[in-house]
mmCIF file of C-alpha atoms in Angstrom:
data_model
loop_
_atom_site.group_PDB
_atom_site.id
_atom_site.type_symbol
_atom_site.label_atom_id
_atom_site.label_comp_id
_atom_site.label_asym_id
_atom_site.label_seq_id
_atom_site.Cartn_x
_atom_site.Cartn_y
_atom_site.Cartn_z
ATOM 1 C CA MET A 1 37.853 11.357 9.386
ATOM 2 C CA ARG A 2 36.750 7.871 7.323
ATOM 3 C CA ASP A 3 36.390 8.199 3.753
ATOM 4 C CA PRO A 4 32.969 9.848 3.101
ATOM 5 C CA ALA A 5 32.389 8.266 0.168
ATOM 6 C CA ASP A 6 31.969 4.646 3.433
ATOM 7 C CA LEU A 7 28.889 6.758 3.892
ATOM 8 C CA TYR A 8 26.801 5.997 0.489
ATOM 9 C CA GLU A 9 26.575 3.646 -2.094
ATOM 10 C CA LEU A 10 26.467 4.629 -5.571
ATOM 11 C CA HIS A 11 24.069 2.525 -7.740
ATOM 12 C CA PRO A 12 24.738 1.947 -11.854
ATOM 13 C CA GLY A 13 23.418 3.553 -14.810
ATOM 14 C CA PHE A 14 23.846 6.806 -13.761
ATOM 15 C CA ASP A 15 27.246 8.170 -15.488
ATOM 16 C CA ASP A 16 25.207 10.254 -17.752
ATOM 17 C CA ILE A 17 24.084 12.683 -15.034
ATOM 18 C CA ALA A 18 26.223 16.007 -15.177
ATOM 19 C CA GLY A 19 25.618 20.059 -14.565
ATOM 20 C CA LEU A 20 22.104 19.139 -13.042
ATOM 21 C CA ALA A 21 20.322 21.167 -9.998
ATOM 22 C CA MET A 22 19.926 19.696 -6.516
ATOM 23 C CA LEU A 23 16.778 20.122 -4.118
ATOM 24 C CA VAL A 24 17.826 19.451 -0.308
ATOM 25 C CA CYS A 25 14.999 18.036 1.357
ATOM 26 C CA LEU A 26 16.118 16.707 4.789
ATOM 27 C CA ASP A 27 13.456 16.278 7.083
ATOM 28 C CA GLY A 28 13.917 17.487 10.926
ATOM 29 C CA PHE A 29 14.808 20.941 11.320
ATOM 30 C CA VAL A 30 12.151 23.884 11.783
ATOM 31 C CA ASP A 31 9.863 23.892 9.482
ATOM 32 C CA ALA A 32 6.759 25.888 10.066
ATOM 33 C CA GLY A 33 3.777 25.190 8.258
ATOM 34 C CA HIS A 34 5.474 21.980 6.786
ATOM 35 C CA THR A 35 6.309 23.771 4.266
ATOM 36 C CA GLY A 36 9.804 22.017 3.023
ATOM 37 C CA ARG A 37 7.593 18.891 3.430
ATOM 38 C CA GLN A 38 4.649 19.424 1.349
ATOM 39 C CA VAL A 39 7.109 20.393 -1.258
ATOM 40 C CA ALA A 40 9.051 17.519 -1.299
ATOM 41 C CA GLU A 41 5.411 15.255 -0.819
ATOM 42 C CA ALA A 42 4.533 17.218 -4.162
ATOM 43 C CA LEU A 43 7.836 16.187 -5.792
ATOM 44 C CA PHE A 44 7.257 12.490 -4.988
ATOM 45 C CA GLU A 45 3.466 12.118 -5.614
ATOM 46 C CA ARG A 46 4.015 13.835 -9.130
ATOM 47 C CA PHE A 47 7.526 12.193 -10.335
ATOM 48 C CA GLU A 48 8.870 9.185 -10.659
ATOM 49 C CA ALA A 49 12.091 9.099 -8.493
ATOM 50 C CA GLU A 50 15.256 7.041 -9.525
ATOM 51 C CA GLU A 51 17.949 6.032 -6.461
ATOM 52 C CA VAL A 52 21.221 7.506 -7.862
ATOM 53 C CA ALA A 53 22.779 6.903 -4.420
ATOM 54 C CA THR A 54 21.783 5.436 -0.714
ATOM 55 C CA PHE A 55 23.296 6.875 2.577
ATOM 56 C CA ASP A 56 24.151 4.338 5.559
ATOM 57 C CA THR A 57 21.407 5.316 7.907
ATOM 58 C CA ASP A 58 22.735 2.732 10.525
ATOM 59 C CA ARG A 59 25.887 5.780 10.741
ATOM 60 C CA LEU A 60 23.498 8.663 10.535
ATOM 61 C CA VAL A 61 20.387 8.197 12.317
ATOM 62 C CA ASP A 62 19.609 8.191 16.306
ATOM 63 C CA TYR A 63 16.806 5.305 15.967
ATOM 64 C CA ARG A 64 16.289 5.757 19.277
ATOM 65 C CA SER A 65 15.034 9.546 19.459
ATOM 66 C CA ARG A 66 13.418 9.064 15.869
ATOM 67 C CA ARG A 67 12.374 5.270 16.110
ATOM 68 C CA PRO A 68 10.883 3.689 12.447
ATOM 69 C CA SER A 69 7.575 2.173 12.078
ATOM 70 C CA MET A 70 7.091 -1.720 12.459
ATOM 71 C CA THR A 71 3.725 -3.471 11.460
ATOM 72 C CA PHE A 72 2.609 -6.915 14.489
ATOM 73 C CA VAL A 73 -0.400 -9.188 12.962
ATOM 74 C CA GLU A 74 -1.698 -11.117 15.771
ATOM 75 C CA ASN A 75 1.787 -12.496 16.848
ATOM 76 C CA THR A 76 4.287 -11.892 14.658
ATOM 77 C CA TRP A 77 5.866 -8.832 13.439
ATOM 78 C CA THR A 78 5.097 -8.460 9.511
ATOM 79 C CA ASP A 79 7.208 -5.355 8.310
ATOM 80 C CA TYR A 80 9.692 -2.841 9.198
ATOM 81 C CA GLU A 81 10.226 0.482 7.443
ATOM 82 C CA PRO A 82 13.436 1.768 8.075
ATOM 83 C CA PRO A 83 15.000 5.469 7.665
ATOM 84 C CA LYS A 84 15.889 6.444 4.120
ATOM 85 C CA LEU A 85 18.163 9.378 3.270
ATOM 86 C CA ALA A 86 19.107 9.308 -0.469
ATOM 87 C CA LEU A 87 20.012 10.952 -4.074
ATOM 88 C CA TYR A 88 17.289 10.368 -6.265
ATOM 89 C CA ARG A 89 16.707 11.565 -9.641
ATOM 90 C CA MET A 90 13.906 12.903 -10.893
ATOM 91 C CA HIS A 91 12.011 14.665 -14.427
ATOM 92 C CA ASP A 92 10.613 18.072 -14.490
ATOM 93 C CA GLU A 93 7.088 18.623 -15.695
ATOM 94 C CA GLU A 94 8.859 19.397 -18.932
ATOM 95 C CA ASN A 95 10.966 16.528 -18.601
ATOM 96 C CA ALA A 96 13.884 18.668 -17.304
ATOM 97 C CA PRO A 97 16.352 15.947 -15.054
ATOM 98 C CA PHE A 98 17.268 17.312 -11.519
ATOM 99 C CA LEU A 99 18.409 15.735 -8.631
ATOM 100 C CA VAL A 100 16.649 15.800 -4.752
ATOM 101 C CA LEU A 101 18.340 14.665 -1.853
ATOM 102 C CA HIS A 102 15.674 13.426 0.446
ATOM 103 C CA GLY A 103 15.380 11.808 3.663
ATOM 104 C CA LEU A 104 15.922 12.335 7.932
ATOM 105 C CA GLU A 105 18.349 15.069 8.717
ATOM 106 C CA PRO A 106 21.049 13.226 10.057
ATOM 107 C CA ASP A 107 21.643 13.005 14.112
ATOM 108 C CA ARG A 108 25.350 12.077 13.828
ATOM 109 C CA GLU A 109 28.729 12.500 11.846
ATOM 110 C CA TRP A 110 27.166 15.669 10.405
ATOM 111 C CA GLU A 111 31.028 16.672 8.886
ATOM 112 C CA ALA A 112 31.200 13.256 7.180
ATOM 113 C CA PHE A 113 28.450 13.334 5.584
ATOM 114 C CA ALA A 114 28.721 17.061 4.492
ATOM 115 C CA ALA A 115 31.997 15.638 2.869
ATOM 116 C CA ALA A 116 29.500 13.273 1.437
ATOM 117 C CA VAL A 117 27.458 15.259 -0.352
ATOM 118 C CA VAL A 118 30.377 17.499 -1.695
ATOM 119 C CA GLN A 119 32.161 14.446 -3.233
ATOM 120 C CA LEU A 120 28.298 13.649 -4.879
ATOM 121 C CA VAL A 121 28.169 17.413 -5.868
ATOM 122 C CA GLU A 122 31.596 17.100 -7.010
ATOM 123 C CA ARG A 123 31.097 13.593 -8.915
ATOM 124 C CA PHE A 124 28.082 15.259 -10.908
ATOM 125 C CA SER A 125 29.254 18.641 -11.583
ATOM 126 C CA VAL A 126 25.690 19.922 -9.555
ATOM 127 C CA SER A 127 25.140 23.235 -11.146
ATOM 128 C CA LEU A 128 23.156 24.779 -7.853
ATOM 129 C CA SER A 129 21.829 22.952 -4.641
ATOM 130 C CA ILE A 130 18.991 24.615 -3.448
ATOM 131 C CA SER A 131 16.852 24.182 -0.147
ATOM 132 C CA THR A 132 13.367 25.371 1.332
ATOM 133 C CA HIS A 133 11.784 25.332 4.486
ATOM 134 C CA GLY A 134 9.792 27.506 6.686
ATOM 135 C CA VAL A 135 9.997 29.979 9.382
ATOM 136 C CA PRO A 136 7.897 31.194 12.137
ATOM 137 C CA MET A 137 6.981 35.028 12.186
ATOM 138 C CA ALA A 138 4.726 37.857 12.762
ATOM 139 C CA VAL A 139 2.998 38.016 9.510
ATOM 140 C CA PRO A 140 -1.212 37.951 8.742
ATOM 141 C CA HIS A 141 -1.876 34.995 6.287
ATOM 142 C CA THR A 142 -3.856 37.762 4.186
ATOM 143 C CA ARG A 143 -1.056 39.514 3.295
ATOM 144 C CA PRO A 144 1.471 37.805 0.146
ATOM 145 C CA VAL A 145 4.007 35.289 1.383
ATOM 146 C CA THR A 146 7.521 36.812 2.145
ATOM 147 C CA VAL A 147 10.805 35.088 2.247
ATOM 148 C CA THR A 148 14.383 35.320 4.059
ATOM 149 C CA PRO A 149 16.715 33.773 1.451
ATOM 150 C CA HIS A 150 20.075 33.179 1.828
ATOM 151 C CA SER A 151 23.239 32.072 -0.333
ATOM 152 C CA THR A 152 26.967 31.033 -0.665
ATOM 153 C CA ARG A 153 27.550 34.088 -3.137
ATOM 154 C CA PRO A 154 25.634 37.590 -2.725
ATOM 155 C CA GLU A 155 24.997 38.088 -6.217
ATOM 156 C CA LEU A 156 22.890 34.350 -6.277
ATOM 157 C CA VAL A 157 20.112 36.340 -4.023
ATOM 158 C CA GLU A 158 20.394 39.933 -5.467
ATOM 159 C CA GLY A 159 17.203 42.353 -5.264
ATOM 160 C CA HIS A 160 15.875 40.541 -2.190
ATOM 161 C CA THR A 161 16.461 43.238 0.696
ATOM 162 C CA PRO A 162 17.389 41.423 3.686
ATOM 163 C CA TRP A 163 14.574 41.138 6.858
ATOM 164 C CA ILE A 164 16.566 40.607 9.703
ATOM 165 C CA GLY A 165 20.296 41.223 10.755
ATOM 166 C CA ARG A 166 22.717 39.300 12.496
ATOM 167 C CA ILE A 167 21.121 36.243 14.831
ATOM 168 C CA GLU A 168 22.477 33.287 15.695
ATOM 169 C CA VAL A 169 20.447 29.803 15.406
ATOM 170 C CA PRO A 170 20.574 26.292 16.148
ATOM 171 C CA ALA A 171 22.610 24.877 13.537
ATOM 172 C CA SER A 172 20.819 22.643 10.769
ATOM 173 C CA ALA A 173 22.899 19.402 8.660
ATOM 174 C CA ALA A 174 21.312 21.106 5.432
ATOM 175 C CA ALA A 175 22.697 24.858 7.231
ATOM 176 C CA MET A 176 25.884 23.589 7.979
ATOM 177 C CA LEU A 177 26.102 21.566 4.405
ATOM 178 C CA GLU A 178 25.495 24.977 2.168
ATOM 179 C CA PHE A 179 28.572 26.627 4.700
ATOM 180 C CA ARG A 180 30.604 23.802 3.643
ATOM 181 C CA LEU A 181 29.408 23.482 -0.296
ATOM 182 C CA GLY A 182 30.272 27.789 -0.314
ATOM 183 C CA GLU A 183 34.126 26.771 1.199
ATOM 184 C CA ARG A 184 34.489 24.427 -1.632
ATOM 185 C CA GLY A 185 33.240 27.043 -4.238
ATOM 186 C CA HIS A 186 29.856 25.896 -4.684
ATOM 187 C CA ASP A 187 26.978 27.418 -5.418
ATOM 188 C CA PHE A 188 23.829 27.030 -2.959
ATOM 189 C CA VAL A 189 20.669 29.247 -2.227
ATOM 190 C CA GLY A 190 18.358 28.559 0.278
ATOM 191 C CA TYR A 191 14.762 30.405 0.645
ATOM 192 C CA ALA A 192 13.405 30.231 4.455
ATOM 193 C CA VAL A 193 9.528 31.047 3.977
ATOM 194 C CA HIS A 194 7.778 32.887 6.433
ATOM 195 C CA VAL A 195 4.892 31.821 7.886
ATOM 196 C CA PRO A 196 2.223 32.781 10.399
ATOM 197 C CA SER A 197 3.013 32.018 13.966
ATOM 198 C CA TYR A 198 -0.336 31.342 14.417
ATOM 199 C CA LEU A 199 -0.365 28.835 11.765
ATOM 200 C CA ALA A 200 3.043 27.246 12.136
ATOM 201 C CA GLN A 201 2.664 23.782 13.790
ATOM 202 C CA SER A 202 0.079 22.952 11.150
ATOM 203 C CA GLN A 203 -0.056 22.557 7.223
ATOM 204 C CA TYR A 204 0.276 26.204 5.294
ATOM 205 C CA PRO A 205 -0.148 24.950 1.869
ATOM 206 C CA ARG A 206 0.346 28.962 0.922
ATOM 207 C CA ALA A 207 3.816 28.566 1.888
ATOM 208 C CA ALA A 208 4.637 25.723 0.321
ATOM 209 C CA ILE A 209 3.336 27.242 -3.177
ATOM 210 C CA ALA A 210 5.749 30.235 -2.047
ATOM 211 C CA ALA A 211 8.506 27.984 -1.532
ATOM 212 C CA ALA A 212 8.019 26.176 -4.963
ATOM 213 C CA GLY A 213 8.104 29.211 -7.112
ATOM 214 C CA TYR A 214 10.887 30.477 -5.638
ATOM 215 C CA VAL A 215 13.161 26.931 -6.118
ATOM 216 C CA SER A 216 11.306 27.507 -9.734
ATOM 217 C CA GLY A 217 12.864 30.933 -9.982
ATOM 218 C CA ALA A 218 16.106 29.854 -9.021
ATOM 219 C CA THR A 219 16.451 26.798 -11.385
ATOM 220 C CA GLY A 220 13.603 27.211 -14.129
ATOM 221 C CA LEU A 221 12.149 24.041 -13.439
ATOM 222 C CA ALA A 222 8.432 23.212 -13.668
ATOM 223 C CA LEU A 223 7.516 21.849 -10.205
ATOM 224 C CA PRO A 224 3.986 20.661 -9.507
ATOM 225 C CA THR A 225 1.818 22.946 -7.773
ATOM 226 C CA SER A 226 -1.945 22.326 -9.106
ATOM 227 C CA GLY A 227 -2.481 19.555 -5.797
ATOM 228 C CA LEU A 228 -0.855 22.381 -2.957
ATOM 229 C CA GLU A 229 -2.989 25.155 -4.673
ATOM 230 C CA GLU A 230 -6.271 22.477 -4.077
ATOM 231 C CA VAL A 231 -5.544 22.354 -0.716
ATOM 232 C CA ALA A 232 -4.793 26.143 0.219
ATOM 233 C CA ARG A 233 -7.549 27.056 -1.236
ATOM 234 C CA ALA A 234 -9.771 24.508 1.256
ATOM 235 C CA THR A 235 -7.260 25.845 4.141
ATOM 236 C CA ASP A 236 -8.100 29.533 3.201
ATOM 237 C CA VAL A 237 -11.764 28.754 3.830
ATOM 238 C CA ASP A 238 -10.701 27.175 6.962
ATOM 239 C CA ILE A 239 -8.828 30.397 8.265
ATOM 240 C CA ALA A 240 -11.408 33.096 7.304
ATOM 241 C CA GLU A 241 -14.212 30.825 8.868
ATOM 242 C CA GLN A 242 -12.511 31.229 12.325
ATOM 243 C CA VAL A 243 -11.187 34.384 12.159
ATOM 244 C CA ALA A 244 -14.783 35.380 10.964
ATOM 245 C CA ALA A 245 -16.216 33.941 14.375
ATOM 246 C CA SER A 246 -13.638 36.027 16.615
ATOM 247 C CA GLU A 247 -13.405 39.640 17.236
ATOM 248 C CA GLU A 248 -10.371 39.280 19.349
ATOM 249 C CA VAL A 249 -8.992 36.943 16.297
ATOM 250 C CA GLN A 250 -10.013 39.802 13.655
ATOM 251 C CA ARG A 251 -8.314 42.346 16.070
ATOM 252 C CA VAL A 252 -5.012 40.817 16.232
ATOM 253 C CA VAL A 253 -5.086 39.807 12.298
ATOM 254 C CA THR A 254 -5.908 43.600 11.736
ATOM 255 C CA ASN A 255 -3.049 44.692 14.271
ATOM 256 C CA LEU A 256 -0.693 42.144 12.433
ATOM 257 C CA GLU A 257 -1.501 43.537 8.855
ATOM 258 C CA ARG A 258 -1.006 47.313 10.001
ATOM 259 C CA GLN A 259 2.590 46.143 11.405
ATOM 260 C CA TYR A 260 2.894 44.146 7.954
ATOM 261 C CA ASP A 261 2.077 46.918 5.899
ATOM 262 C CA ASP A 262 4.418 49.535 8.052
ATOM 263 C CA ILE A 263 7.145 47.354 7.168
ATOM 264 C CA MET A 264 6.658 46.895 3.621
ATOM 265 C CA SER A 265 6.060 50.409 3.105
ATOM 266 C CA SER A 266 9.138 51.362 5.017
ATOM 267 C CA ARG A 267 11.382 48.601 2.823
ATOM 268 C CA THR A 268 11.477 51.327 0.185
ATOM 269 C CA ASP A 269 13.500 53.522 1.706
ATOM 270 C CA PRO A 270 17.463 52.105 0.719
ATOM 271 C CA GLU A 271 18.288 53.661 4.197
ATOM 272 C CA GLU A 272 16.429 51.502 6.595
ATOM 273 C CA ARG A 273 16.490 48.160 7.258
ATOM 274 C CA PRO A 274 13.494 47.490 9.117
ATOM 275 C CA THR A 275 13.245 43.698 10.869
ATOM 276 C CA LEU A 276 10.242 41.565 10.943
ATOM 277 C CA PRO A 277 9.761 39.879 14.387
ATOM 278 C CA LEU A 278 10.249 36.111 14.392
ATOM 279 C CA ALA A 279 7.307 34.437 16.253
ATOM 280 C CA ASP A 280 9.077 34.803 19.573
ATOM 281 C CA ASP A 281 9.933 38.188 19.781
ATOM 282 C CA GLU A 282 8.794 39.904 22.907
ATOM 283 C CA ALA A 283 8.649 42.874 21.048
ATOM 284 C CA GLY A 284 6.295 41.832 18.758
ATOM 285 C CA LEU A 285 2.314 41.548 19.449
ATOM 286 C CA PRO A 286 1.941 39.080 22.121
ATOM 287 C CA THR A 287 -1.734 38.400 21.640
ATOM 288 C CA ALA A 288 -0.605 36.867 18.102
ATOM 289 C CA ASP A 289 0.055 33.667 20.829
ATOM 290 C CA GLU A 290 -3.994 33.961 21.574
ATOM 291 C CA LEU A 291 -4.676 33.814 17.837
ATOM 292 C CA GLY A 292 -2.189 30.942 17.118
ATOM 293 C CA ALA A 293 -3.678 28.316 19.906
ATOM 294 C CA GLU A 294 -7.065 29.448 18.819
ATOM 295 C CA LEU A 295 -6.313 28.723 15.375
ATOM 296 C CA GLU A 296 -4.194 25.634 15.732
ATOM 297 C CA ARG A 297 -6.246 24.014 17.954
ATOM 298 C CA TYR A 298 -9.181 24.545 14.870
ATOM 299 C CA LEU A 299 -7.073 23.351 11.951
ATOM 300 C CA ALA A 300 -5.341 20.223 14.145
ATOM 301 C CA GLU A 301 -8.722 19.212 14.679
ATOM 302 C CA ARG A 302 -9.455 19.341 11.255
ATOM 303 C CA GLU A 303 -6.373 17.387 9.946
ATOM 304 C CA GLY A 304 -7.260 14.677 12.910
ATOM 305 C CA ASP A 305 -10.709 14.223 11.263
ATOM 306 C CA GLY A 306 -9.056 14.053 8.226
ATOM 307 C CA ASN A 307 -10.118 17.342 6.834
ATOM 308 C CA GLY A 308 -6.823 18.977 6.817
#
């Protein structure tokens, strides 16, 4: 393996960074409800982002699978937007500094990328790395948002009862990074926020608000959620209108509510560890797919009209 330091360029002026939390926001893996993406967008809209280190995307990104944008005007190319993956420093609502690793999930050289991030974590004495994204689950939108937390040490997620047992899933760069940091003795916490499976392809602000809350709880950071709250209220109205317009949709939501409530009640029994069905679990409620198609179509149309 080549020197991982060759994969990134450090920018001057950040020698004072030490002991900060680092949010890992990589775009490209499963992110139901656009959960992690909404959190990242809220951060970059609200806070000034200073580039601490920039990664060599020529080595990491497959341009043909995720083509960058270019602008053509009349008879010439006028602009090119190269992919970006960088480490940033921001300051929260109370001016507390923190780091954000943000950009496209690497397509190549995952081990080199992880080794490079480990170098940065150790160089800047990162106190805690944290990630969040959405996963589709058979849950109703009418109940509180739940989460599956994971970490490099059990103590970091104390108090959370597991929703699922053993499961094998496709890997992601963020998950592999969490694994490698754990091997080196660094703390990492991830929050997989449960998004109703029928809203997985739509923007679901309630999941992003919950994700920001979990990140704040783990780090003490004051993160912006007022904009997400405003969008969430409009989305809630959209969903309520769609449900009210269909008896079939109402029946499926009621079944999901009953299933959710039964699971939550049984979780009070320490001898039981009930599982919450994933979106593609055939043992769940198959009619949720019908509800999903209808709601996703409805919300997608609104987003296409600029109302989403």
